[in-house]
Coordinates of C-alpha atoms in Angstrom, one line a residue:
Chain A
M42 CA 102.4 110.8 62.9
L43 CA 101.2 109.1 66.5
Y44 CA 102.7 111.2 69.3
L45 CA 103.9 110.5 72.6
I46 CA 104.2 113.1 74.6
G47 CA 105.6 112.7 78.2
L48 CA 103.8 115.7 80.8
G49 CA 106.3 115.4 83.7
L50 CA 105.2 114.9 87.3
A51 CA 103.5 117.8 88.6
D52 CA 101.0 120.1 87.0
E53 CA 100.1 121.6 83.5
K54 CA 103.3 123.4 83.1
D55 CA 106.0 120.6 82.8
I56 CA 105.1 119.7 79.6
T57 CA 107.4 120.9 77.0
V58 CA 107.0 123.8 74.8
K59 CA 107.4 121.8 72.1
G60 CA 104.8 119.0 73.9
L61 CA 102.4 121.5 74.1
E62 CA 102.6 123.0 70.5
I63 CA 102.0 119.2 69.5
V64 CA 99.0 119.3 72.0
K65 CA 97.6 121.9 70.2
R66 CA 97.6 121.2 66.7
A67 CA 97.2 117.7 67.6
E68 CA 93.0 116.2 65.8
R69 CA 93.1 113.6 69.3
V70 CA 94.2 113.9 72.7
Y71 CA 94.4 111.2 75.0
L72 CA 95.5 111.1 78.4
E73 CA 96.5 108.0 79.9
A74 CA 95.4 108.0 83.5
Y75 CA 95.4 104.0 85.4
T76 CA 99.5 104.2 86.0
A77 CA 100.2 107.7 86.9
I78 CA 98.0 110.9 87.5
L79 CA 99.2 114.6 87.7
L80 CA 98.5 116.8 90.8
I81 CA 96.5 118.3 88.9
E82 CA 92.7 117.6 87.6
K83 CA 91.5 116.9 84.2
N84 CA 89.6 119.9 83.6
Q85 CA 93.3 122.2 84.5
L86 CA 94.4 120.7 81.2
E87 CA 91.7 121.5 79.1
A88 CA 92.2 125.1 80.6
F89 CA 95.4 124.7 79.7
Y90 CA 95.5 123.4 76.3
G91 CA 91.9 124.8 75.2
R92 CA 91.7 121.0 73.7
P93 CA 89.1 118.9 75.0
V94 CA 91.3 115.7 76.5
I95 CA 90.0 112.3 76.1
I96 CA 90.7 109.6 79.0
A97 CA 91.9 106.4 78.7
D98 CA 91.6 103.9 80.5
R99 CA 93.6 100.5 80.5
E100 CA 91.0 99.0 78.7
L101 CA 90.8 101.4 76.1
V102 CA 94.8 101.5 75.5
E103 CA 94.7 97.8 75.7
T104 CA 92.0 96.7 73.8
G105 CA 91.4 99.7 72.3
S106 CA 94.7 101.2 71.0
D107 CA 92.9 100.7 67.1
D108 CA 90.4 103.1 68.1
I109 CA 93.4 105.4 69.4
L110 CA 95.2 105.2 66.6
A111 CA 92.6 105.6 63.7
D112 CA 93.4 108.5 61.0
A113 CA 96.9 108.3 62.4
D114 CA 98.4 107.9 59.6
K115 CA 96.8 111.2 57.6
V116 CA 96.0 113.1 61.7
D117 CA 98.2 114.2 64.0
V118 CA 97.3 112.4 67.5
A119 CA 98.4 112.9 70.6
F120 CA 98.8 110.6 73.4
L121 CA 100.0 111.7 76.4
V122 CA 101.3 110.1 79.4
V123 CA 102.5 111.6 82.8
G124 CA 106.0 111.8 83.6
D125 CA 107.6 110.1 80.4
P126 CA 106.4 107.7 77.6
F127 CA 109.1 105.1 77.8
S128 CA 110.2 105.1 81.7
A129 CA 108.3 104.1 84.7
T130 CA 105.6 102.4 82.3
T131 CA 106.1 101.8 78.9
H132 CA 104.2 102.1 76.5
A133 CA 105.7 100.1 73.5
D134 CA 103.1 97.8 73.0
L135 CA 101.0 101.3 71.6
V136 CA 104.4 102.0 69.1
I137 CA 104.2 97.6 68.3
R138 CA 100.5 98.6 66.9
A139 CA 101.1 101.5 65.7
R140 CA 104.3 100.3 63.6
E141 CA 101.9 97.4 62.4
L142 CA 99.9 99.8 60.5
S143 CA 102.0 101.6 59.0
I144 CA 101.9 104.8 61.6
P145 CA 105.2 106.7 62.0
T146 CA 105.6 107.4 65.4
Q147 CA 107.8 110.4 67.7
S148 CA 108.0 110.8 71.5
I149 CA 108.9 113.5 73.0
P150 CA 110.3 112.5 76.8
N151 CA 110.0 114.4 80.0
A152 CA 110.9 114.5 83.5
S153 CA 110.0 110.8 84.8
I154 CA 110.0 109.9 88.7
L155 CA 113.1 107.1 88.3
T156 CA 115.2 110.1 87.4
S157 CA 113.2 113.3 89.7
I158 CA 114.7 111.3 92.7
G159 CA 117.8 112.6 92.2
T160 CA 116.7 116.2 94.1
T161 CA 117.0 113.6 97.3
G162 CA 120.8 113.7 96.2
L163 CA 121.2 110.7 95.9
Q164 CA 123.4 109.6 92.6
L165 CA 121.1 108.1 90.0
Y166 CA 124.3 106.0 89.2
N167 CA 124.5 103.8 92.7
F168 CA 121.1 102.7 91.5
G169 CA 119.7 99.3 90.6
Q170 CA 116.8 98.1 89.3
T171 CA 114.0 99.5 89.4
V172 CA 110.5 97.5 92.2
S173 CA 107.1 97.8 92.4
M174 CA 105.3 97.9 95.2
V175 CA 101.3 96.6 95.2
F176 CA 98.7 96.9 97.4
F177 CA 98.8 93.7 99.6
L178 CA 95.4 92.0 100.3
P179 CA 94.5 89.5 103.0
S180 CA 95.6 86.2 100.4
W181 CA 97.7 88.0 97.4
R182 CA 101.0 89.6 99.3
P183 CA 103.1 89.5 96.6
A184 CA 106.7 89.2 97.4
S185 CA 109.1 89.1 94.2
F186 CA 109.7 92.8 95.4
Y187 CA 112.4 91.4 97.4
D188 CA 114.3 88.5 95.9
R189 CA 114.5 92.0 93.3
I190 CA 116.2 94.3 96.3
K191 CA 118.1 91.1 97.0
E192 CA 120.4 91.5 94.2
N193 CA 120.6 95.5 94.4
V194 CA 121.9 95.0 98.5
S195 CA 124.5 92.7 97.6
I196 CA 126.2 95.2 95.7
G197 CA 125.5 98.4 97.9
L198 CA 122.8 100.1 94.9
H199 CA 119.8 101.9 96.3
T200 CA 116.5 100.6 95.1
L201 CA 113.5 103.0 93.4
V202 CA 110.1 101.2 94.8
L203 CA 107.1 102.2 92.8
L204 CA 104.1 102.6 94.8
D205 CA 100.7 100.7 93.4
I206 CA 98.1 102.9 93.3
K207 CA 94.0 102.1 92.1
V208 CA 92.3 104.0 89.9
K209 CA 88.9 102.8 88.7
E210 CA 88.9 100.1 89.4
Q211 CA 86.1 97.4 90.3
S212 CA 85.5 95.4 93.7
L213 CA 85.2 91.8 93.2
E214 CA 81.4 92.2 93.8
N215 CA 80.7 94.6 91.2
L216 CA 82.8 92.4 88.8
A217 CA 81.7 90.1 89.4
R218 CA 78.5 91.3 88.4
G219 CA 79.2 93.5 85.7
R220 CA 78.7 97.0 87.5
K221 CA 80.6 99.7 85.9
I222 CA 81.3 101.1 89.4
Y223 CA 84.6 101.8 90.2
E224 CA 86.2 102.4 93.5
P225 CA 86.9 105.5 95.2
P226 CA 91.4 105.9 93.3
R227 CA 94.0 104.8 96.1
F228 CA 97.1 105.5 96.5
M229 CA 99.5 103.8 98.4
T230 CA 101.8 105.8 101.2
V231 CA 105.5 105.8 102.0
A232 CA 104.2 104.0 105.5
Q233 CA 102.3 101.7 104.3
C234 CA 105.3 101.0 101.8
A235 CA 107.3 100.9 104.8
D236 CA 105.2 98.3 106.3
Q237 CA 104.6 96.1 103.6
M238 CA 108.7 95.5 103.2
L239 CA 108.8 95.0 106.8
E240 CA 106.3 92.3 107.0
V241 CA 107.7 90.8 104.0
E242 CA 111.4 90.9 105.0
E243 CA 109.6 89.3 108.9
E244 CA 108.4 86.2 106.9
K245 CA 111.4 85.7 104.3
A246 CA 114.4 86.7 106.9
E247 CA 117.0 86.7 104.8
G248 CA 118.2 90.0 106.5
V249 CA 117.9 91.6 103.1
Y250 CA 117.3 94.7 105.3
G251 CA 115.3 96.0 108.2
K252 CA 113.8 97.8 110.8
E253 CA 117.5 99.8 111.2
S254 CA 117.3 100.0 107.0
L255 CA 117.4 103.4 106.2
A256 CA 115.6 104.9 103.1
V257 CA 114.3 107.7 101.7
G258 CA 110.4 109.0 101.3
V259 CA 109.5 111.3 99.0
A260 CA 106.1 113.0 97.8
R261 CA 105.1 114.8 95.3
V262 CA 108.5 115.4 93.7
G263 CA 109.1 117.7 91.0
S264 CA 106.1 119.9 92.1
S265 CA 106.9 123.3 94.4
D266 CA 105.3 121.2 97.5
Q267 CA 107.2 118.6 97.1
S268 CA 108.8 117.1 100.6
I269 CA 111.6 114.0 101.6
A270 CA 111.3 112.3 105.0
V271 CA 114.8 110.1 105.1
G272 CA 114.6 107.3 108.3
T273 CA 114.8 104.2 108.9
L274 CA 112.2 101.7 107.3
E275 CA 110.7 101.6 111.1
Q276 CA 110.2 104.9 112.3
L277 CA 109.3 105.7 108.0
K278 CA 106.0 103.0 109.0
S279 CA 104.5 106.4 111.0
A280 CA 106.4 108.9 108.7
D281 CA 102.9 111.1 107.1
L282 CA 104.2 112.6 103.6
G283 CA 101.0 113.7 102.4
K284 CA 99.1 113.9 99.5
P285 CA 99.9 111.1 97.0
L286 CA 101.8 110.4 94.5
H287 CA 104.7 108.8 97.2
S288 CA 108.1 106.7 96.0
L289 CA 110.6 105.5 98.7
I290 CA 114.6 104.2 98.6
L291 CA 115.7 102.3 100.2
L292 CA 119.5 102.6 100.8
G293 CA 121.9 101.0 99.7
K294 CA 125.7 100.8 101.0
R295 CA 128.2 102.1 98.6
V296 CA 126.9 106.2 99.4
H297 CA 129.4 109.1 99.4
D298 CA 129.3 111.3 102.3
L299 CA 127.6 114.5 99.7
E300 CA 124.6 112.2 100.0
R301 CA 124.7 112.7 103.7
E302 CA 125.5 115.4 103.9
F303 CA 122.3 116.0 101.4
L304 CA 119.9 114.5 102.9
K305 CA 120.2 115.2 106.6
P306 CA 118.9 118.4 106.8
F307 CA 115.7 116.4 106.1
A308 CA 116.5 113.0 108.2
I309 CA 113.2 112.3 110.8
D310 CA 115.4 112.2 113.6
V311 CA 119.3 113.5 112.5
A312 CA 121.0 111.5 115.9
S313 CA 119.7 108.0 114.3
F314 CA 120.4 108.9 111.2
E315 CA 123.6 109.9 111.8
S316 CA 125.0 106.7 114.1
I317 CA 123.3 104.6 112.1
W318 CA 125.1 105.6 108.6
K319 CA 128.3 106.3 110.2
R320 CA 127.4 102.1 112.1
D321 CA 126.4 100.5 109.0
Y322 CA 127.0 102.5 106.1
N323 CA 129.6 103.7 103.4
H324 CA 131.8 100.8 104.6
Chain B
M105 CA 116.0 131.8 95.0
L106 CA 117.6 129.0 92.9
Y107 CA 115.8 127.2 90.1
L108 CA 117.8 124.3 88.1
I109 CA 116.5 124.1 85.7
G110 CA 117.1 120.3 83.3
L111 CA 116.7 121.6 79.6
G112 CA 116.2 118.0 78.1
L113 CA 118.1 116.9 75.3
A114 CA 117.5 117.8 71.9
D115 CA 116.7 121.5 71.5
E116 CA 115.6 124.8 73.1
K117 CA 112.0 123.9 72.5
D118 CA 112.7 120.7 75.2
I119 CA 112.2 123.0 78.5
T120 CA 109.1 123.4 79.5
V121 CA 106.9 125.5 79.9
K122 CA 107.8 125.7 83.7
G123 CA 111.4 125.9 83.0
L124 CA 110.8 129.2 80.1
E125 CA 108.5 130.7 82.8
I126 CA 111.0 131.2 85.1
V127 CA 113.8 131.9 82.1
K128 CA 111.8 135.1 81.1
R129 CA 111.7 136.2 84.7
A130 CA 114.6 135.6 86.1
E131 CA 117.6 138.3 87.0
R132 CA 120.9 135.9 85.5
V133 CA 120.6 133.1 83.4
Y134 CA 123.2 130.6 83.7
L135 CA 124.2 127.6 81.6
E136 CA 126.2 124.4 82.9
A137 CA 128.3 123.3 79.4
Y138 CA 130.9 120.7 80.1
T139 CA 129.2 117.7 81.4
A140 CA 126.6 117.9 77.9
I141 CA 125.6 119.4 75.8
L142 CA 122.2 120.2 73.7
L143 CA 121.8 119.8 69.5
I144 CA 122.6 123.7 69.1
E145 CA 124.2 126.6 69.8
K146 CA 123.9 129.4 72.8
N147 CA 122.6 131.8 70.7
Q148 CA 119.9 129.6 69.4
L149 CA 118.9 129.4 73.0
E150 CA 119.1 133.0 73.2
A151 CA 116.9 134.3 70.8
F152 CA 114.9 132.2 72.1
Y153 CA 114.6 133.3 75.7
G154 CA 115.0 136.5 74.7
R155 CA 117.5 136.9 76.7
P156 CA 121.2 136.8 77.4
V157 CA 122.9 133.7 78.9
I158 CA 126.4 133.7 80.5
I159 CA 128.2 130.3 80.2
A160 CA 128.6 128.8 83.2
D161 CA 132.2 126.0 82.5
R162 CA 134.0 124.0 85.0
E163 CA 135.9 126.5 86.7
L164 CA 132.5 128.9 86.7
V165 CA 130.7 126.2 88.6
E166 CA 133.6 124.5 90.7
T167 CA 135.7 127.1 91.9
G168 CA 133.7 130.7 91.1
S169 CA 129.8 129.1 92.4
D170 CA 129.4 132.4 94.5
D171 CA 129.7 134.5 92.2
I172 CA 126.5 132.3 90.4
L173 CA 124.6 132.7 93.8
A174 CA 125.2 136.3 94.6
D175 CA 122.5 138.2 95.6
A176 CA 120.1 134.8 94.9
D177 CA 118.5 135.1 98.5
K178 CA 116.8 138.6 96.8
V179 CA 116.5 137.5 93.5
D180 CA 115.9 134.2 90.8
V181 CA 118.8 133.0 89.8
A182 CA 117.9 130.3 86.8
F183 CA 121.0 127.2 86.7
L184 CA 120.0 125.5 83.3
V185 CA 121.3 121.8 82.9
V186 CA 121.1 120.0 79.8
G187 CA 119.2 116.8 80.9
D188 CA 118.5 116.9 84.5
P189 CA 119.5 119.1 86.7
F190 CA 120.2 116.0 89.2
S191 CA 120.5 112.9 87.1
A192 CA 123.4 111.8 84.4
T193 CA 125.4 114.7 86.5
T194 CA 124.9 116.6 90.2
H195 CA 124.4 120.0 90.9
A196 CA 124.3 118.7 94.8
D197 CA 127.2 120.6 95.2
L198 CA 125.9 124.2 93.9
V199 CA 122.8 123.0 96.0
I200 CA 124.6 122.2 99.6
R201 CA 126.5 126.2 98.5
A202 CA 123.0 127.3 98.5
R203 CA 121.6 126.1 101.6
E204 CA 124.7 127.5 103.6
L205 CA 124.5 130.7 101.9
S206 CA 120.8 130.6 103.0
I207 CA 119.5 130.9 99.6
P208 CA 116.4 128.6 98.8
T209 CA 116.5 126.4 95.5
Q210 CA 113.9 124.6 93.7
S211 CA 114.8 121.7 90.8
I212 CA 112.6 121.8 87.4
P213 CA 113.4 118.0 86.5
N214 CA 113.0 117.1 82.7
A215 CA 114.5 114.2 80.5
S216 CA 117.3 112.4 81.2
I217 CA 119.2 110.1 79.1
L218 CA 119.1 108.0 82.0
T219 CA 115.5 108.0 80.9
S220 CA 114.9 108.9 77.4
I221 CA 117.0 105.4 76.4
G222 CA 113.4 103.9 77.0
T223 CA 112.4 105.1 73.3
T224 CA 114.5 101.7 72.4
G225 CA 112.2 99.7 73.9
L226 CA 114.4 98.4 76.7
Q227 CA 112.1 98.1 79.9
L228 CA 114.1 100.9 82.4
Y229 CA 112.9 98.3 85.0
N230 CA 115.7 95.9 84.2
F231 CA 118.8 98.1 83.9
G232 CA 121.0 98.2 86.5
Q233 CA 123.7 100.8 87.6
T234 CA 124.9 103.2 84.8
V235 CA 128.6 103.4 84.0
S236 CA 130.6 105.9 82.2
M237 CA 133.1 105.6 79.5
V238 CA 135.8 107.8 79.3
F239 CA 138.3 108.4 76.1
F240 CA 141.1 106.2 76.7
L241 CA 144.8 107.7 76.5
P242 CA 147.6 105.4 75.9
S243 CA 149.2 105.9 79.6
W244 CA 145.5 106.1 81.0
R245 CA 142.6 103.5 79.9
P246 CA 140.3 102.7 83.0
A247 CA 138.3 99.9 83.1
S248 CA 136.6 99.9 86.7
F249 CA 132.9 100.3 84.1
Y250 CA 134.0 97.3 84.2
D251 CA 133.9 95.2 87.2
R252 CA 130.3 97.5 87.3
I253 CA 129.2 96.1 84.4
K254 CA 129.9 92.6 86.1
E255 CA 127.6 93.3 88.5
N256 CA 125.0 94.1 86.7
V257 CA 125.7 90.9 84.2
S258 CA 125.9 88.9 86.9
I259 CA 122.2 89.6 88.1
G260 CA 121.2 89.8 83.9
L261 CA 120.6 93.7 83.5
H262 CA 121.5 95.9 80.9
T263 CA 123.7 98.6 81.7
L264 CA 124.0 102.0 79.9
V265 CA 126.6 103.4 79.3
L266 CA 127.3 107.1 78.8
L267 CA 130.3 108.8 76.5
D268 CA 132.9 111.2 77.3
I269 CA 132.8 114.6 76.2
K270 CA 136.2 117.0 75.6
V271 CA 134.7 120.2 76.0
K272 CA 137.1 122.8 76.3
E273 CA 140.3 121.2 77.4
Q274 CA 143.6 122.3 77.1
S275 CA 146.5 120.1 75.8
L276 CA 149.0 119.1 78.6
E277 CA 151.6 121.8 77.1
N278 CA 149.4 124.2 76.7
L279 CA 148.2 123.8 80.1
A280 CA 151.6 123.5 81.1
R281 CA 152.8 126.5 79.8
G282 CA 149.2 128.6 81.7
R283 CA 148.4 128.8 78.1
K284 CA 144.1 129.2 77.7
I285 CA 144.4 128.0 74.5
Y286 CA 141.5 124.7 74.6
E287 CA 141.5 121.8 72.0
P288 CA 137.6 121.5 70.0
P289 CA 135.4 119.4 71.4
R290 CA 134.7 115.9 71.1
F291 CA 132.1 113.3 71.6
M292 CA 133.0 109.8 71.6
T293 CA 131.4 107.6 69.4
V294 CA 128.9 104.2 70.2
A295 CA 131.8 103.4 67.9
Q296 CA 134.9 103.5 69.8
C297 CA 132.8 103.0 73.2
A298 CA 132.3 99.4 71.2
D299 CA 136.4 98.8 70.5
Q300 CA 137.0 99.8 74.2
M301 CA 134.9 98.2 76.2
L302 CA 136.3 94.9 73.7
E303 CA 140.4 95.9 74.3
V304 CA 139.1 96.2 78.3
E305 CA 137.8 92.4 77.7
E306 CA 140.8 90.7 76.1
E307 CA 142.5 92.0 78.3
K308 CA 141.1 91.5 82.0
A309 CA 139.5 87.9 79.8
E310 CA 136.7 87.5 82.7
G311 CA 134.4 87.0 80.6
V312 CA 131.6 89.3 81.5
Y313 CA 131.1 90.3 77.3
G314 CA 132.3 89.7 74.0
K315 CA 132.5 90.4 70.3
E316 CA 128.8 88.5 70.1
S317 CA 127.5 90.5 72.7
L318 CA 124.2 92.5 71.8
A319 CA 124.1 96.0 72.7
V320 CA 122.1 99.2 71.7
G321 CA 124.2 102.1 69.6
V322 CA 121.9 105.8 70.3
A323 CA 122.4 108.8 69.2
R324 CA 120.6 112.4 69.6
V325 CA 117.6 110.4 71.9
G326 CA 115.0 112.7 72.1
S327 CA 115.5 114.8 68.5
S328 CA 113.3 114.2 65.5
D329 CA 117.0 112.9 63.9
Q330 CA 117.3 110.0 66.9
S331 CA 118.9 107.1 65.5
I332 CA 119.0 103.9 66.9
A333 CA 121.8 100.7 65.9
V334 CA 121.3 97.1 67.4
G335 CA 124.2 94.6 66.7
T336 CA 127.4 93.0 68.2
L337 CA 130.1 94.9 70.3
E338 CA 131.9 93.4 66.8
Q339 CA 129.5 95.5 64.2
L340 CA 129.1 98.1 66.2
K341 CA 132.7 98.8 66.1
S342 CA 132.4 100.1 62.7
A343 CA 128.5 101.4 62.9
D344 CA 128.4 104.7 62.3
L345 CA 125.6 106.8 63.6
G346 CA 126.3 110.1 63.0
K347 CA 127.0 113.6 65.2
P348 CA 126.7 113.7 68.5
L349 CA 125.3 112.7 71.0
H350 CA 126.2 108.6 71.8
S351 CA 125.2 106.5 73.8
L352 CA 125.5 102.6 74.5
I353 CA 122.8 99.7 75.9
L354 CA 124.9 96.6 76.7
L355 CA 121.7 94.3 76.7
G356 CA 121.7 92.0 80.0
K357 CA 120.0 88.7 79.8
R358 CA 117.1 89.4 81.2
V359 CA 115.4 90.4 78.3
H360 CA 111.7 90.1 77.2
D361 CA 110.2 89.4 73.5
L362 CA 108.8 92.6 73.6
E363 CA 112.4 93.5 73.6
R364 CA 113.5 91.7 70.7
E365 CA 110.2 93.2 68.6
F366 CA 110.8 96.4 69.4
L367 CA 114.6 96.5 68.5
K368 CA 115.2 94.0 66.2
P369 CA 113.5 96.8 62.6
F370 CA 117.4 98.5 64.3
A371 CA 119.3 95.4 63.3
I372 CA 122.4 96.3 61.9
D373 CA 121.9 92.4 60.2
V374 CA 118.5 91.4 61.5
A375 CA 119.5 87.9 60.9
S376 CA 122.7 87.4 63.6
F377 CA 121.0 89.7 65.6
E378 CA 118.1 87.2 65.8
S379 CA 120.4 84.0 66.1
I380 CA 122.4 85.7 69.0
W381 CA 119.3 86.7 70.9
K382 CA 118.0 82.9 70.6
R383 CA 121.0 81.2 71.2
D384 CA 122.6 83.8 74.0
Y385 CA 119.8 86.2 75.5
N386 CA 116.5 85.0 77.5
H387 CA 117.1 81.7 79.3

């Protein structure tokens, strides 16, 4: 059996009891480590499980999946995914490949960033589609997120923006020369996301959002060290939410007073939060 | 400290290791038992925790929250919620009340039906807002879900429909006479939901969806007994997915071939699934 096991968001104890039992008895344990990270190191996981953990990078999952699946028709293989195995990143391709090999699969769900942002008090019923924000390069500034946010905004819905992480990336030079030297990992901050969003709005000028649009920055959701900051995109451009992982929520106009009340203690500046909410939201 | 602890979806072992540690040491343990249920009984939870569990019905949470919060500034109180504490049902009001009493709170996220439906292979990025479907009565057939589905459909997004449950409800007669006699619990099925959806479409006739719209019925998501059935709304009207809890996903037009490939083994009728997909979707 191939088990896809969600690890939740923060540390080794966010795995479910059921997931942990499977990890302890599985023949091999893989950790998908390129689309999200826990806030702890691999050796802490191994110490907690009492088991070695094999890092599954993008290369192994996308081109070496048969190694992961080897013998999984006879023995149990655990494939660990930060968050939930089918949420922010879907591992549907791995399951389809397992099916082709007649390997049964089971998924053990867990908390995902897609729902854990409920901790901001924002109603998940009022979220539209989720978008991703990648690190802009001088010559590559993909703005497809803008049209999707526009769709959400047009019907008053909140938008969760998931922020890029770069793990085990090669520089163009090292890539060209075939040198397996990797850059230090990078994680987009709420401030960088707000900045890129405003840059694209300035360029497209469709008024989907602006400097005074309210947004919620979150960091390390699900950990005891979780941080929330509410402000305008302009204010968030200089907000420091500390260590990764960060996400950003652009508020839709379809808001409730309960949401305002819940968010208020997290406002960067309470006066502007209240006045902009009153002026632009909940009409 | 007030801990809001997600239990996940299926059984006692879907709690996280962190959540279980808190339950074992908390002074009092409440179980919110009116918006969702686990697939097991309360005594199984108590046996697993080695602790008594107090059932928190709607009345206690909405009007007796000060009993739940009593002394929580000095001792730990665990408030257990099926799924995730802030997802399908948000307990923001309880947190706000705790804040007013200067009681610190922490939430322990877990799997929610909002994300666990990723197990169908549908991309969560392509979901719009979630809607709820209540049991229709002869004189009460609330159809506000229809306009929200219309918004999702207009931009090609999938819609998750959460289905009503009736737990500890009184008949109108018993309510009027003040008799605390409760009706047996009822859980809406995928078939009932498809039926009510088609009834409302027939009435409104805006063509938001129809008998040949594709949808996915799911039951007992996250359990080893999980069931998935894919078909038209007309086919799903007579589908039997067994025991609760059920949910339904109306497919948007913005679909991918990977989603089709993943869903195909669950089709009620593969030929009609393939031909309708080809004719109406992914254009």
